[in-house]
Each structure stands twice: as C-alpha cells, then as structure tokens.
Tab-separated table of C-alpha atoms and ligand atoms in Angstrom:
chain	number	residue	atom	x	y	z
E	1	MET	CA	-5.588	17.316	2.578
E	2	ARG	CA	-2.603	19.617	2.831
E	3	PHE	CA	-0.764	20.936	5.851
E	4	ASN	CA	1.135	24.041	6.780
E	5	LEU	CA	4.384	23.016	8.408
E	6	GLN	CA	5.453	25.436	11.118
E	7	GLU	CA	7.799	25.210	14.000
E	8	GLY	CA	5.978	23.310	16.700
E	9	GLY	CA	3.405	21.591	14.564
E	10	LEU	CA	1.224	21.012	11.539
E	11	THR	CA	-1.917	22.911	10.648
E	12	PRO	CA	-4.333	21.228	8.252
E	13	ILE	CA	-5.690	23.331	5.418
E	14	GLN	CA	-9.341	22.650	4.725
E	15	THR	CA	-10.046	21.195	1.305
E	16	LEU	CA	-9.872	23.860	-1.385
E	17	PRO	CA	-10.510	23.647	-5.126
E	18	PRO	CA	-7.511	22.237	-7.054
E	19	ASN	CA	-4.659	24.755	-7.484
E	20	ARG	CA	-6.079	27.052	-4.815
E	21	TYR	CA	-3.812	25.858	-2.034
E	22	PRO	CA	-1.467	28.501	-0.650
E	23	PRO	CA	2.130	28.012	-1.760
E	24	GLY	CA	4.293	26.060	0.642
E	25	THR	CA	1.543	23.740	1.849
E	26	LEU	CA	2.509	20.081	1.885
E	27	ARG	CA	0.938	16.681	1.693
E	28	ILE	CA	1.696	14.515	4.715
E	29	SER	CA	3.814	12.209	2.525
E	30	GLN	CA	6.128	15.153	1.731
E	31	ILE	CA	6.881	15.960	5.363
E	32	GLU	CA	10.092	14.243	6.364
E	33	THR	CA	9.663	14.359	10.133
E	34	ILE	CA	6.148	14.944	11.330
E	35	PRO	CA	6.197	17.243	14.380
E	36	LYS	CA	4.597	15.909	17.563
E	37	PRO	CA	3.592	18.574	20.081
E	38	PRO	CA	4.273	17.516	23.678
E	39	LEU	CA	1.457	16.063	25.769
E	40	ASN	CA	-0.273	18.768	27.770
E	41	PRO	CA	-0.999	17.197	31.184
E	42	ASN	CA	-3.700	19.808	31.885
E	43	PHE	CA	-5.670	19.057	28.746
E	44	ASN	CA	-8.879	17.079	29.107
E	45	PRO	CA	-9.313	14.898	26.015
E	46	ASN	CA	-12.729	14.141	24.596
E	47	PRO	CA	-13.500	10.707	26.161
E	48	GLU	CA	-15.434	9.537	23.097
E	49	LEU	CA	-12.558	10.337	20.760
E	50	GLN	CA	-10.165	8.698	23.225
E	51	GLN	CA	-12.294	5.544	23.332
E	52	ILE	CA	-12.641	5.305	19.539
E	53	LEU	CA	-9.047	6.071	18.625
E	54	ALA	CA	-6.844	4.561	21.353
E	55	GLY	CA	-4.790	1.680	19.955
E	56	LYS	CA	-5.826	2.356	16.355
E	57	GLN	CA	-4.777	4.276	13.267
E	58	LEU	CA	-7.824	5.669	11.485
E	59	LEU	CA	-8.679	7.982	8.626
E	60	LEU	CA	-10.336	11.312	9.260
E	61	ASP	CA	-13.363	9.894	7.425
E	62	ASP	CA	-13.617	7.120	10.048
E	63	LEU	CA	-13.880	9.577	12.930
E	64	PRO	CA	-17.200	11.242	13.760
E	65	PHE	CA	-15.458	14.441	14.895
E	66	ILE	CA	-14.757	17.708	13.128
E	67	LEU	CA	-11.255	18.481	11.976
E	68	GLU	CA	-10.965	21.364	14.473
E	69	GLU	CA	-11.473	18.945	17.341
E	70	ILE	CA	-8.904	16.488	15.955
E	71	GLN	CA	-6.441	19.351	15.476
E	72	HIS	CA	-7.078	20.632	19.000
E	73	HIS	CA	-6.123	17.184	20.356
E	74	TYR	CA	-3.044	17.104	18.114
E	75	GLU	CA	-1.902	20.485	19.438
E	76	ASN	CA	-2.209	19.159	22.995
E	77	GLY	CA	-0.187	16.039	22.233
E	78	CYS	CA	-3.047	13.531	22.254
E	79	ILE	CA	-3.167	12.791	18.528
E	80	THR	CA	-0.510	11.906	15.979
E	81	TYR	CA	-0.680	12.492	12.247
E	82	ASN	CA	1.101	9.744	10.329
E	83	LYS	CA	1.788	9.083	6.667
E	84	GLY	CA	-0.762	6.790	5.040
E	85	ILE	CA	1.411	6.233	1.966
E	86	SER	CA	5.181	6.693	1.965
E	87	THR	CA	7.167	6.797	-1.247
E	88	ILE	CA	10.919	6.281	-1.246
E	89	GLY	CA	12.383	6.574	-4.726
E	90	LYS	CA	9.830	4.810	-6.874
E	91	THR	CA	8.624	2.431	-4.186
E	92	SER	CA	5.394	3.255	-2.388
E	93	SER	CA	4.256	1.501	0.737
E	94	CYS	CA	0.945	1.591	2.549
E	95	ALA	CA	1.192	2.057	6.316
E	96	ARG	CA	-2.233	0.558	6.875
E	97	CYS	CA	-1.997	-2.774	5.022
E	98	GLY	CA	1.739	-3.041	4.350
E	99	ASN	CA	1.259	-3.235	0.569
E	100	ARG	CA	4.422	-2.568	-1.422
E	101	ASN	CA	3.387	-4.163	-4.710
E	102	PRO	CA	3.589	-1.426	-7.399
E	103	GLN	CA	0.714	-3.066	-9.279
E	104	LEU	CA	-1.566	-2.498	-6.312
E	105	PHE	CA	-1.142	1.276	-6.286
E	106	GLY	CA	-2.984	3.703	-8.538
E	107	SER	CA	-2.891	7.468	-9.152
E	108	PHE	CA	-5.667	9.937	-9.649
E	109	THR	CA	-6.195	13.687	-9.800
E	110	CYS	CA	-7.071	14.306	-6.191
E	111	ALA	CA	-9.583	16.974	-5.191
E	112	ARG	CA	-8.316	16.850	-1.611
E	113	CYS	CA	-4.749	17.937	-2.363
E	114	GLY	CA	-5.177	19.374	-5.867
E	115	ASP	CA	-2.444	17.145	-7.292
E	116	MET	CA	-1.788	13.693	-8.703
E	117	CYS	CA	-2.121	11.424	-5.725
E	118	THR	CA	-1.013	7.788	-5.336
E	119	TYR	CA	-3.421	5.553	-3.442
E	120	CYS	CA	-3.409	1.958	-2.194
E	121	ARG	CA	-5.709	-0.374	-4.100
E	122	LYS	CA	-5.142	-3.298	-1.778
E	123	CYS	CA	-7.026	-1.845	1.189
E	124	LEU	CA	-9.380	0.369	-0.808
E	125	MET	CA	-12.417	-1.352	0.699
E	126	MET	CA	-11.470	0.206	4.060
E	127	GLY	CA	-11.669	3.730	2.603
E	128	ARG	CA	-9.172	5.264	0.217
E	129	ILE	CA	-5.757	6.006	1.643
E	130	SER	CA	-3.512	8.170	-0.502
E	131	GLU	CA	-0.378	10.303	-0.329
E	132	CYS	CA	-2.336	13.209	1.136
E	133	THR	CA	-4.253	11.094	3.677
E	134	PRO	CA	-3.042	11.255	7.274
E	135	LEU	CA	-3.505	8.171	9.414
E	136	ILE	CA	-4.636	9.453	12.764
E	137	GLY	CA	-3.403	7.783	15.952
E	138	TRP	CA	-3.826	8.301	19.707
E	139	SER	CA	-0.905	9.412	21.884
E	140	GLY	CA	-2.873	10.778	24.835
E	141	PRO	CA	-3.677	9.027	28.109
E	142	PRO	CA	-5.223	5.556	27.696
E	143	PRO	CA	-8.998	5.323	28.135
E	144	ALA	CA	-10.287	4.088	31.472
E	145	PHE	CA	-11.968	0.731	31.074
E	146	ASP	CA	-14.827	-0.101	33.331
E	147	ILE	CA	-13.650	-3.517	34.492
E	148	PRO	CA	-16.097	-5.295	36.797
E	149	ALA	CA	-14.630	-6.412	40.134
E	150	LYS	CA	-15.203	-10.065	39.231
E	151	VAL	CA	-13.930	-10.903	35.790
E	152	LEU	CA	-13.539	-14.450	34.482
E	153	GLU	CA	-14.141	-15.902	37.896
E	154	TRP	CA	-15.769	-19.308	38.029
E	155	GLU	CA	-16.763	-21.169	41.125
E	156	GLY	CA	-17.412	-24.649	39.716
E	157	THR	CA	-15.183	-27.736	40.001
E	158	LEU	CA	-13.205	-29.185	37.121
E	159	SER	CA	-13.030	-32.908	36.462
E	160	ASP	CA	-9.553	-34.495	36.603
E	161	GLY	CA	-9.305	-34.419	32.802
E	162	GLN	CA	-10.420	-30.785	32.640
E	163	GLN	CA	-8.044	-29.818	35.425
E	164	ASN	CA	-5.185	-31.471	33.582
E	165	ALA	CA	-6.079	-29.639	30.338
E	166	SER	CA	-6.496	-26.368	32.220
E	167	ASN	CA	-3.089	-26.707	33.932
E	168	ARG	CA	-1.413	-27.450	30.622
E	169	ALA	CA	-3.147	-24.436	28.980
E	170	VAL	CA	-1.991	-22.090	31.766
E	171	GLU	CA	1.534	-23.495	31.452
E	172	ALA	CA	1.520	-22.963	27.670
E	173	VAL	CA	0.353	-19.349	28.070
E	174	LEU	CA	3.016	-18.640	30.690
E	175	GLN	CA	5.735	-20.194	28.544
E	176	ASN	CA	4.370	-18.650	25.358
E	177	THR	CA	4.302	-22.008	23.564
E	178	ASN	CA	1.712	-23.733	21.405
E	179	LEU	CA	-0.755	-26.254	22.774
E	180	LEU	CA	-3.427	-28.328	21.089
E	181	VAL	CA	-6.327	-29.366	23.280
E	182	TRP	CA	-8.077	-32.219	21.532
E	183	ALA	CA	-11.566	-33.041	22.745
E	184	VAL	CA	-15.073	-33.418	21.380
E	185	CYS	CA	-17.011	-30.233	20.638
E	186	ALA	CA	-18.273	-28.491	23.801
E	187	ALA	CA	-16.468	-31.073	25.983
E	188	GLY	CA	-15.718	-28.450	28.612
E	189	TYR	CA	-19.278	-27.268	28.824
E	190	GLU	CA	-20.826	-30.765	28.837
E	191	TYR	CA	-18.465	-32.074	31.472
E	192	VAL	CA	-19.115	-29.139	33.747
E	193	ARG	CA	-22.854	-29.262	33.243
E	194	LYS	CA	-23.142	-32.974	33.946
E	195	GLY	CA	-20.787	-32.737	36.884
E	196	TYR	CA	-18.320	-35.352	35.616
H	201	LIG	ZN1	-3.129	-0.349	1.847
H	202	LIG	ZN1	-4.475	13.817	-2.561
C-alpha cells in the first residue's frame, strides 16, 4: 500500500499495478512522522471495529472492514497508522515481533507498493508484514465492557490453610512480588468441595 502525505493526514492509495502509482506517494516506512488527526468527540465509531481493534495492532488483512471505513476512523482520530517495518541505515526492525536479525528479513517485488519491499520472516505465519504494510491501532474511546454486577464473588468459606494461602497471594499481588503456592493438584477445589 502507498499513501499520499498531505497536511493534516495520510490518504491510502488503493492497490494499483506496479509502476502505476502517482508520483510522490510513499510507503508508510518512508514517512518520518506519521500524522495523527485529532480525536473528533462528535464522531461515533463503529462498535465492532472498536471491539476488535482496541488494545491491538493489526494488519488491514486482519480486519473485516473496508479500507474506506478504516480511513474514515483515522480521519476522526480513532485509528493510527504505524510502521510495520522500520529501516534505519541498513538495520530493519519489525514492530510486531521485535525482530532485528538481518537473516530473518527478506525482499520481494511487491504488488502492493510496486517496489522492492522488505518483509519480516520471523512472524510471517501471522500474515506478511513489509515496508509498505501499516500496522493499524486504536486511538479512539475504549470499548464499553459489559461487566456483570457480581464478578469473581464467592460465598463459600475457606479452610485455615486456604485462607493463609489466599492472604499470601493477595499480599504478593499488592506488593508485585513472586509467590509459589505448592499444593496437590486441585487442592483448592477439593478442599472447598469437601468442606475441610
Ligand atoms: Zn516480525
Ligand atoms: Zn510493498
């Protein structure tokens, strides 16, 4: 894919045959600072897209939405386009898997940008990510989660041993330290069930 870089934002150019791209169009890896339009507070994002994308960085191929819809969300500040592969000097790095090993990159004549395109071989099984592939992220409002009123509430009684383990686990979480609870498999369940 190639983009037109204008003041205020990027416009993707739909895939064209090689060498048919208008002059001046760029691959995302060639854009130094990717413009981010401000969030439009009056824009209503597509809840499905919001749900799928929030907290992730995905390829266009991973998203069951047309490019126009993605672009519409970008223009209203809800979506970010990010570089999949960055190359500084001769060193490429993959933003998805962190690969920087030169032996794990390849190049091919890319039909999507009409040029030689470097791609990451390390995370190829997740869909090819190359110099012209934007990673698409969510920058709009977070999705509303339907959290039931009672979540993780339990009304049973713990045995002394369970209570001790539970207190220590809570303490470890609060202090952000490690804790090993050593007990037989399903000890918690068995003890509760038998009422020990
Ligand atoms: Zn990778
Ligand atoms: Zn390409």
